[in-house]
């Protein structure tokens, strides 16, 4: 029997960027723990396919396609959820993009896109979710997805690094303002995980060898390996944990 502290039955989780990759794995983990899901992405067709696949597994799923960087679209999506009687108890700010380019070659538009998609989105979606959680007075959970770059830099990913460092501190800022309302805001920092975002790196023998050599676990992470930490941070088991970032990285950040 599963431990009652980790039971998410009766809760609804909105996971941004959950049509594929880590967001999908996190969403499925939350559903396995009993949560109803609101899936999100920009590609409506892919989102509908993912929603159908999870419904076929017996989970309660609805799809909300919207661009997490578009303030009006985010507000409209929450208004639609309100109208449908769907209350978001758990928010996972997962949607993100990568762009690899030397800093001196980067345009302002490229910088802005990465910052908006990885950082500003967590503010926009987090704000709408928290406004409603505070009004309801039943608390809530916010889980932001950081990265190893929340702590350490790497060449050619400067805006991503700045955004993910920002995600770590935004998480603390959310905790500072929302903890008194029974909302816990925490973050997960995944290590190198095998998803579409990393296709080019996975196919690059030198990079693949570097990841395996640099990671004490000697392998890439699997998306489903984030589910346990996500369930913990979404559940009553973490009700006095706030402003933390947990790295799920096979030990990479802990060693030189
Ligand atoms: P993927 O590229 O595999 O998936 C990205 C997801 O985000 C898709 O569902 C995509 O939707 C969605 N998305 C992108 N832009 C937007 C937007 N503007 N509005 C709404 N949804 C959007 O990425 P990963 O699964 O690899 O990454 C997920 C998160 O994890 C990101 O925040 C990433 O930075 C972080 N991360 C990933 C690591 C890894 O090794 N993979 C390591 C550390 C952190 P659509 O399908 O419609 O395009």
mmCIF file of C-alpha atoms and ligand atoms in Angstrom:
data_model
loop_
_atom_site.group_PDB
_atom_site.id
_atom_site.type_symbol
_atom_site.label_atom_id
_atom_site.label_comp_id
_atom_site.label_asym_id
_atom_site.label_seq_id
_atom_site.Cartn_x
_atom_site.Cartn_y
_atom_site.Cartn_z
ATOM 1 C CA UNK A 1 0.000 0.000 0.000
ATOM 2 C CA UNK A 2 1.296 3.472 -0.813
ATOM 3 C CA UNK A 3 2.058 5.887 2.015
ATOM 4 C CA UNK A 4 -0.899 8.272 2.618
ATOM 5 C CA UNK A 5 1.410 11.311 2.798
ATOM 6 C CA UNK A 6 2.154 10.903 -0.917
ATOM 7 C CA UNK A 7 -1.442 10.405 -2.014
ATOM 8 C CA UNK A 8 -2.559 13.107 -4.487
ATOM 9 C CA UNK A 9 -6.158 11.908 -4.918
ATOM 10 C CA UNK A 10 -8.549 14.860 -5.116
ATOM 11 C CA UNK A 11 -5.805 17.239 -6.291
ATOM 12 C CA UNK A 12 -5.435 18.764 -9.746
ATOM 13 C CA UNK A 13 -2.002 19.422 -11.222
ATOM 14 C CA UNK A 14 -1.233 21.811 -14.083
ATOM 15 C CA UNK A 15 2.103 20.878 -15.652
ATOM 16 C CA UNK A 16 3.342 23.357 -18.262
ATOM 17 C CA UNK A 17 5.156 21.891 -21.252
ATOM 18 C CA UNK A 18 3.762 18.428 -20.587
ATOM 19 C CA UNK A 19 3.023 17.311 -24.150
ATOM 20 C CA UNK A 20 6.384 15.487 -24.160
ATOM 21 C CA UNK A 21 9.730 15.158 -22.367
ATOM 22 C CA UNK A 22 10.226 15.768 -18.675
ATOM 23 C CA UNK A 23 6.864 17.512 -18.248
ATOM 24 C CA UNK A 24 5.047 14.459 -19.552
ATOM 25 C CA UNK A 25 7.004 12.136 -17.241
ATOM 26 C CA UNK A 26 6.300 14.400 -14.260
ATOM 27 C CA UNK A 27 2.598 14.628 -15.168
ATOM 28 C CA UNK A 28 2.300 10.856 -15.434
ATOM 29 C CA UNK A 29 4.027 10.433 -12.071
ATOM 30 C CA UNK A 30 1.575 12.846 -10.441
ATOM 31 C CA UNK A 31 -1.356 11.021 -12.079
ATOM 32 C CA UNK A 32 -0.071 7.677 -10.777
ATOM 33 C CA UNK A 33 -0.157 9.218 -7.294
ATOM 34 C CA UNK A 34 -3.832 10.116 -7.865
ATOM 35 C CA UNK A 35 -3.814 13.676 -9.252
ATOM 36 C CA UNK A 36 -6.072 14.843 -12.066
ATOM 37 C CA UNK A 37 -4.034 16.523 -14.803
ATOM 38 C CA UNK A 38 -4.180 19.704 -16.829
ATOM 39 C CA UNK A 39 -1.629 19.230 -19.610
ATOM 40 C CA UNK A 40 -0.109 22.163 -21.510
ATOM 41 C CA UNK A 41 1.953 22.914 -24.595
ATOM 42 C CA UNK A 42 1.762 25.158 -27.649
ATOM 43 C CA UNK A 43 1.376 22.477 -30.335
ATOM 44 C CA UNK A 44 -2.357 21.656 -30.010
ATOM 45 C CA UNK A 45 -2.212 18.441 -32.011
ATOM 46 C CA UNK A 46 0.691 16.972 -30.025
ATOM 47 C CA UNK A 47 -1.012 18.025 -26.790
ATOM 48 C CA UNK A 48 -4.274 16.328 -27.806
ATOM 49 C CA UNK A 49 -2.388 13.129 -28.689
ATOM 50 C CA UNK A 50 -0.593 13.117 -25.336
ATOM 51 C CA UNK A 51 -3.850 13.786 -23.475
ATOM 52 C CA UNK A 52 -5.576 10.892 -25.287
ATOM 53 C CA UNK A 53 -2.685 8.542 -24.519
ATOM 54 C CA UNK A 54 -2.860 9.337 -20.798
ATOM 55 C CA UNK A 55 -6.676 9.122 -20.776
ATOM 56 C CA UNK A 56 -6.346 5.659 -22.319
ATOM 57 C CA UNK A 57 -4.276 4.682 -19.288
ATOM 58 C CA UNK A 58 -7.227 5.651 -17.091
ATOM 59 C CA UNK A 59 -6.056 9.027 -15.803
ATOM 60 C CA UNK A 60 -8.252 12.125 -15.486
ATOM 61 C CA UNK A 61 -6.784 14.522 -18.051
ATOM 62 C CA UNK A 62 -7.695 17.814 -19.686
ATOM 63 C CA UNK A 63 -5.609 19.770 -22.151
ATOM 64 C CA UNK A 64 -4.988 23.519 -21.984
ATOM 65 C CA UNK A 65 -2.961 24.717 -24.961
ATOM 66 C CA UNK A 66 -1.414 28.129 -24.358
ATOM 67 C CA UNK A 67 1.903 29.904 -24.719
ATOM 68 C CA UNK A 68 3.391 30.345 -21.243
ATOM 69 C CA UNK A 69 5.176 33.533 -22.340
ATOM 70 C CA UNK A 70 1.966 35.278 -23.433
ATOM 71 C CA UNK A 71 0.430 37.058 -20.439
ATOM 72 C CA UNK A 72 -3.023 37.430 -22.014
ATOM 73 C CA UNK A 73 -3.053 33.756 -23.029
ATOM 74 C CA UNK A 74 -2.021 32.637 -19.530
ATOM 75 C CA UNK A 75 -4.741 34.755 -17.886
ATOM 76 C CA UNK A 76 -7.337 33.522 -20.405
ATOM 77 C CA UNK A 77 -6.363 29.890 -19.765
ATOM 78 C CA UNK A 78 -6.858 30.294 -16.006
ATOM 79 C CA UNK A 79 -10.182 32.043 -16.616
ATOM 80 C CA UNK A 80 -11.272 29.045 -18.717
ATOM 81 C CA UNK A 81 -10.214 26.668 -15.945
ATOM 82 C CA UNK A 82 -12.196 28.773 -13.449
ATOM 83 C CA UNK A 83 -15.263 28.654 -15.710
ATOM 84 C CA UNK A 84 -14.939 24.865 -15.970
ATOM 85 C CA UNK A 85 -14.699 24.585 -12.178
ATOM 86 C CA UNK A 86 -11.124 23.304 -12.334
ATOM 87 C CA UNK A 87 -8.954 24.462 -9.440
ATOM 88 C CA UNK A 88 -5.193 24.073 -9.766
ATOM 89 C CA UNK A 89 -3.798 22.705 -6.479
ATOM 90 C CA UNK A 90 -0.377 21.807 -7.873
ATOM 91 C CA UNK A 91 1.497 23.834 -10.484
ATOM 92 C CA UNK A 92 4.640 22.541 -12.172
ATOM 93 C CA UNK A 93 6.407 25.287 -14.140
ATOM 94 C CA UNK A 94 8.255 23.024 -16.543
ATOM 95 C CA UNK A 95 7.968 24.532 -20.047
ATOM 96 C CA UNK A 96 11.365 25.549 -21.340
ATOM 97 C CA UNK A 97 13.619 25.880 -24.352
ATOM 98 C CA UNK A 98 17.342 25.756 -25.024
ATOM 99 C CA UNK A 99 19.397 27.759 -27.508
ATOM 100 C CA UNK A 100 23.116 27.109 -27.956
ATOM 101 C CA UNK A 101 25.188 30.046 -29.185
ATOM 102 C CA UNK A 102 28.246 31.963 -27.993
ATOM 103 C CA UNK A 103 27.244 35.011 -25.943
ATOM 104 C CA UNK A 104 28.973 37.435 -28.343
ATOM 105 C CA UNK A 105 26.837 36.149 -31.242
ATOM 106 C CA UNK A 106 23.515 36.261 -29.406
ATOM 107 C CA UNK A 107 20.810 38.741 -30.461
ATOM 108 C CA UNK A 108 18.553 40.485 -27.952
ATOM 109 C CA UNK A 109 15.544 38.695 -29.453
ATOM 110 C CA UNK A 110 17.218 35.301 -28.824
ATOM 111 C CA UNK A 111 18.141 36.301 -25.275
ATOM 112 C CA UNK A 112 14.587 37.501 -24.574
ATOM 113 C CA UNK A 113 12.982 34.345 -25.959
ATOM 114 C CA UNK A 114 15.003 32.064 -23.704
ATOM 115 C CA UNK A 115 14.518 34.270 -20.631
ATOM 116 C CA UNK A 116 10.782 34.603 -21.252
ATOM 117 C CA UNK A 117 10.191 30.914 -21.894
ATOM 118 C CA UNK A 118 12.276 29.598 -18.988
ATOM 119 C CA UNK A 119 11.883 32.312 -16.338
ATOM 120 C CA UNK A 120 9.174 34.904 -17.034
ATOM 121 C CA UNK A 121 6.726 32.065 -17.715
ATOM 122 C CA UNK A 122 7.146 30.769 -14.154
ATOM 123 C CA UNK A 123 6.249 34.232 -12.842
ATOM 124 C CA UNK A 124 3.220 34.582 -15.145
ATOM 125 C CA UNK A 125 1.745 31.116 -14.612
ATOM 126 C CA UNK A 126 2.808 31.090 -10.957
ATOM 127 C CA UNK A 127 1.092 34.433 -10.345
ATOM 128 C CA UNK A 128 -2.230 33.254 -11.787
ATOM 129 C CA UNK A 129 -2.108 29.970 -9.880
ATOM 130 C CA UNK A 130 -1.099 31.592 -6.585
ATOM 131 C CA UNK A 131 -3.737 34.339 -6.797
ATOM 132 C CA UNK A 132 -6.368 31.621 -6.864
ATOM 133 C CA UNK A 133 -4.689 29.428 -4.218
ATOM 134 C CA UNK A 134 -4.478 32.400 -1.840
ATOM 135 C CA UNK A 135 -8.120 33.324 -2.472
ATOM 136 C CA UNK A 136 -9.305 29.754 -1.821
ATOM 137 C CA UNK A 137 -7.263 29.550 1.383
ATOM 138 C CA UNK A 138 -6.478 25.843 0.994
ATOM 139 C CA UNK A 139 -2.759 26.198 0.256
ATOM 140 C CA UNK A 140 -1.090 24.705 -2.781
ATOM 141 C CA UNK A 141 2.146 23.495 -4.320
ATOM 142 C CA UNK A 142 4.368 25.205 -6.870
ATOM 143 C CA UNK A 143 7.245 23.242 -8.371
ATOM 144 C CA UNK A 144 9.603 25.108 -10.680
ATOM 145 C CA UNK A 145 11.954 23.221 -12.969
ATOM 146 C CA UNK A 146 15.511 24.521 -12.691
ATOM 147 C CA UNK A 147 18.640 22.872 -14.026
ATOM 148 C CA UNK A 148 22.263 22.198 -13.166
ATOM 149 C CA UNK A 149 22.705 25.671 -14.661
ATOM 150 C CA UNK A 150 20.791 27.039 -11.667
ATOM 151 C CA UNK A 151 24.191 26.523 -9.958
ATOM 152 C CA UNK A 152 26.911 26.201 -12.593
ATOM 153 C CA UNK A 153 27.596 27.797 -15.960
ATOM 154 C CA UNK A 154 28.579 26.183 -19.222
ATOM 155 C CA UNK A 155 29.722 27.865 -22.448
ATOM 156 C CA UNK A 156 27.158 28.630 -25.206
ATOM 157 C CA UNK A 157 24.047 28.548 -22.978
ATOM 158 C CA UNK A 158 24.216 31.966 -21.273
ATOM 159 C CA UNK A 159 20.534 33.016 -21.399
ATOM 160 C CA UNK A 160 19.455 29.542 -20.275
ATOM 161 C CA UNK A 161 21.947 29.734 -17.389
ATOM 162 C CA UNK A 162 20.738 33.201 -16.401
ATOM 163 C CA UNK A 163 17.112 32.047 -16.597
ATOM 164 C CA UNK A 164 17.656 28.883 -14.550
ATOM 165 C CA UNK A 165 19.654 30.792 -11.925
ATOM 166 C CA UNK A 166 16.661 33.107 -11.853
ATOM 167 C CA UNK A 167 14.285 30.165 -11.433
ATOM 168 C CA UNK A 168 16.146 29.162 -8.261
ATOM 169 C CA UNK A 169 15.789 32.661 -6.784
ATOM 170 C CA UNK A 170 12.210 33.135 -8.028
ATOM 171 C CA UNK A 171 11.389 29.924 -6.140
ATOM 172 C CA UNK A 172 12.747 31.484 -2.947
ATOM 173 C CA UNK A 173 10.847 34.725 -3.646
ATOM 174 C CA UNK A 174 7.624 32.744 -4.087
ATOM 175 C CA UNK A 175 8.311 30.931 -0.791
ATOM 176 C CA UNK A 176 8.954 34.258 0.938
ATOM 177 C CA UNK A 177 5.582 35.656 -0.120
ATOM 178 C CA UNK A 178 3.336 32.611 -0.279
ATOM 179 C CA UNK A 179 4.444 30.295 2.572
ATOM 180 C CA UNK A 180 2.132 32.056 5.028
ATOM 181 C CA UNK A 181 -0.778 31.064 2.762
ATOM 182 C CA UNK A 182 0.095 27.369 3.054
ATOM 183 C CA UNK A 183 1.706 27.324 -0.381
ATOM 184 C CA UNK A 184 5.016 25.540 -0.765
ATOM 185 C CA UNK A 185 7.216 26.675 -3.671
ATOM 186 C CA UNK A 186 10.173 24.439 -4.401
ATOM 187 C CA UNK A 187 12.241 23.506 -7.438
ATOM 188 C CA UNK A 188 13.733 20.462 -9.089
ATOM 189 C CA UNK A 189 17.089 20.678 -10.845
ATOM 190 C CA UNK A 190 17.345 17.813 -13.333
ATOM 191 C CA UNK A 191 20.769 16.682 -14.495
ATOM 192 C CA UNK A 192 21.380 15.546 -18.068
ATOM 193 C CA UNK A 193 18.210 13.720 -19.087
ATOM 194 C CA UNK A 194 17.480 11.925 -22.346
ATOM 195 C CA UNK A 195 14.753 14.091 -23.966
ATOM 196 C CA UNK A 196 14.166 15.784 -27.324
ATOM 197 C CA UNK A 197 15.802 18.964 -25.992
ATOM 198 C CA UNK A 198 19.078 17.018 -25.801
ATOM 199 C CA UNK A 199 18.822 15.080 -29.082
ATOM 200 C CA UNK A 200 21.915 16.731 -30.588
ATOM 201 C CA UNK A 201 23.938 16.148 -27.413
ATOM 202 C CA UNK A 202 22.838 12.516 -27.120
ATOM 203 C CA UNK A 203 23.956 11.911 -30.697
ATOM 204 C CA UNK A 204 27.327 13.593 -30.154
ATOM 205 C CA UNK A 205 29.770 10.823 -29.045
ATOM 206 C CA UNK A 206 32.159 13.273 -27.338
ATOM 207 C CA UNK A 207 29.340 14.929 -25.345
ATOM 208 C CA UNK A 208 27.766 11.586 -24.491
ATOM 209 C CA UNK A 209 31.139 10.363 -23.183
ATOM 210 C CA UNK A 210 31.570 13.602 -21.186
ATOM 211 C CA UNK A 211 28.152 13.206 -19.501
ATOM 212 C CA UNK A 212 28.847 9.584 -18.612
ATOM 213 C CA UNK A 213 32.355 10.364 -17.373
ATOM 214 C CA UNK A 214 31.318 13.461 -15.389
ATOM 215 C CA UNK A 215 28.234 11.911 -13.746
ATOM 216 C CA UNK A 216 28.948 9.595 -10.780
ATOM 217 C CA UNK A 217 25.995 7.430 -11.903
ATOM 218 C CA UNK A 218 27.837 7.019 -15.264
ATOM 219 C CA UNK A 219 24.670 7.501 -17.336
ATOM 220 C CA UNK A 220 22.067 10.014 -18.522
ATOM 221 C CA UNK A 221 18.921 10.326 -16.419
ATOM 222 C CA UNK A 222 15.575 8.939 -17.518
ATOM 223 C CA UNK A 223 12.612 11.387 -17.501
ATOM 224 C CA UNK A 224 10.623 9.067 -15.205
ATOM 225 C CA UNK A 225 13.350 9.454 -12.577
ATOM 226 C CA UNK A 226 11.960 12.933 -11.799
ATOM 227 C CA UNK A 227 8.545 11.569 -10.845
ATOM 228 C CA UNK A 228 9.399 10.616 -7.260
ATOM 229 C CA UNK A 229 10.774 14.042 -6.385
ATOM 230 C CA UNK A 230 7.823 15.727 -8.112
ATOM 231 C CA UNK A 231 5.299 13.598 -6.179
ATOM 232 C CA UNK A 232 7.115 14.367 -2.918
ATOM 233 C CA UNK A 233 7.095 18.136 -3.583
ATOM 234 C CA UNK A 234 3.437 18.004 -4.700
ATOM 235 C CA UNK A 235 2.303 16.080 -1.636
ATOM 236 C CA UNK A 236 1.636 16.590 2.067
ATOM 237 C CA UNK A 237 5.005 14.899 2.695
ATOM 238 C CA UNK A 238 6.679 18.256 1.919
ATOM 239 C CA UNK A 239 4.280 20.604 3.734
ATOM 240 C CA UNK A 240 7.089 22.273 5.745
ATOM 241 C CA UNK A 241 9.626 22.333 2.893
ATOM 242 C CA UNK A 242 9.798 25.708 1.167
ATOM 243 C CA UNK A 243 12.175 27.550 -1.171
ATOM 244 C CA UNK A 244 14.380 24.522 -1.820
ATOM 245 C CA UNK A 245 15.825 23.169 -5.051
ATOM 246 C CA UNK A 246 16.448 19.412 -5.209
ATOM 247 C CA UNK A 247 18.943 18.223 -7.810
ATOM 248 C CA UNK A 248 18.129 14.941 -9.518
ATOM 249 C CA UNK A 249 21.391 14.547 -11.385
ATOM 250 C CA UNK A 250 23.064 11.229 -10.649
ATOM 251 C CA UNK A 251 25.425 13.111 -8.321
ATOM 252 C CA UNK A 252 26.930 15.418 -10.957
ATOM 253 C CA UNK A 253 26.781 18.694 -9.004
ATOM 254 C CA UNK A 254 28.222 17.109 -5.887
ATOM 255 C CA UNK A 255 31.581 16.159 -7.412
ATOM 256 C CA UNK A 256 34.497 17.790 -9.283
HETATM 257 P P1 LIG B 1 11.378 19.279 -24.435
HETATM 258 O O1 LIG B 1 11.957 20.151 -25.495
HETATM 259 O O2 LIG B 1 11.455 17.800 -24.596
HETATM 260 O O3 LIG B 1 9.840 19.684 -24.168
HETATM 261 C C1 LIG B 1 9.501 21.035 -23.970
HETATM 262 C C2 LIG B 1 8.054 21.163 -23.584
HETATM 263 O O4 LIG B 1 7.803 22.555 -23.297
HETATM 264 C C3 LIG B 1 7.100 20.760 -24.691
HETATM 265 O O5 LIG B 1 5.944 20.184 -24.120
HETATM 266 C C4 LIG B 1 6.761 22.097 -25.343
HETATM 267 O O6 LIG B 1 5.485 22.132 -25.957
HETATM 268 C C5 LIG B 1 6.741 22.999 -24.131
HETATM 269 N N1 LIG B 1 6.922 24.412 -24.452
HETATM 270 C C6 LIG B 1 7.986 25.021 -25.026
HETATM 271 N N2 LIG B 1 7.762 26.339 -25.161
HETATM 272 C C7 LIG B 1 6.513 26.564 -24.652
HETATM 273 C C8 LIG B 1 5.701 27.716 -24.511
HETATM 274 N N3 LIG B 1 6.136 28.928 -24.898
HETATM 275 N N4 LIG B 1 4.470 27.583 -23.964
HETATM 276 C C9 LIG B 1 4.011 26.367 -23.569
HETATM 277 N N5 LIG B 1 4.744 25.240 -23.664
HETATM 278 C C10 LIG B 1 5.978 25.343 -24.213
HETATM 279 O O7 LIG B 1 12.099 19.753 -23.096
HETATM 280 P P2 LIG B 1 12.513 18.902 -21.793
HETATM 281 O O8 LIG B 1 11.432 17.985 -21.424
HETATM 282 O O9 LIG B 1 13.879 18.375 -21.984
HETATM 283 O O10 LIG B 1 12.635 20.072 -20.716
HETATM 284 C C11 LIG B 1 11.578 20.397 -19.846
HETATM 285 C C12 LIG B 1 12.113 21.335 -18.761
HETATM 286 O O11 LIG B 1 13.181 20.714 -18.066
HETATM 287 C C13 LIG B 1 12.659 22.652 -19.306
HETATM 288 O O12 LIG B 1 12.376 23.690 -18.393
HETATM 289 C C14 LIG B 1 14.143 22.395 -19.343
HETATM 290 O O13 LIG B 1 14.885 23.572 -19.275
HETATM 291 C C15 LIG B 1 14.325 21.553 -18.091
HETATM 292 N N6 LIG B 1 15.524 20.748 -18.047
HETATM 293 C C16 LIG B 1 15.759 19.766 -18.971
HETATM 294 C C17 LIG B 1 16.894 18.996 -18.878
HETATM 295 C C18 LIG B 1 17.180 17.874 -19.828
HETATM 296 O O14 LIG B 1 18.254 17.265 -19.692
HETATM 297 N N7 LIG B 1 16.307 17.548 -20.754
HETATM 298 C C19 LIG B 1 17.888 19.227 -17.799
HETATM 299 C C20 LIG B 1 17.534 20.270 -16.899
HETATM 300 C C21 LIG B 1 16.389 20.993 -17.027
HETATM 301 P P3 LIG B 1 5.260 21.774 -27.538
HETATM 302 O O15 LIG B 1 5.303 20.269 -27.590
HETATM 303 O O16 LIG B 1 3.932 22.351 -27.836
HETATM 304 O O17 LIG B 1 6.410 22.420 -28.263
#
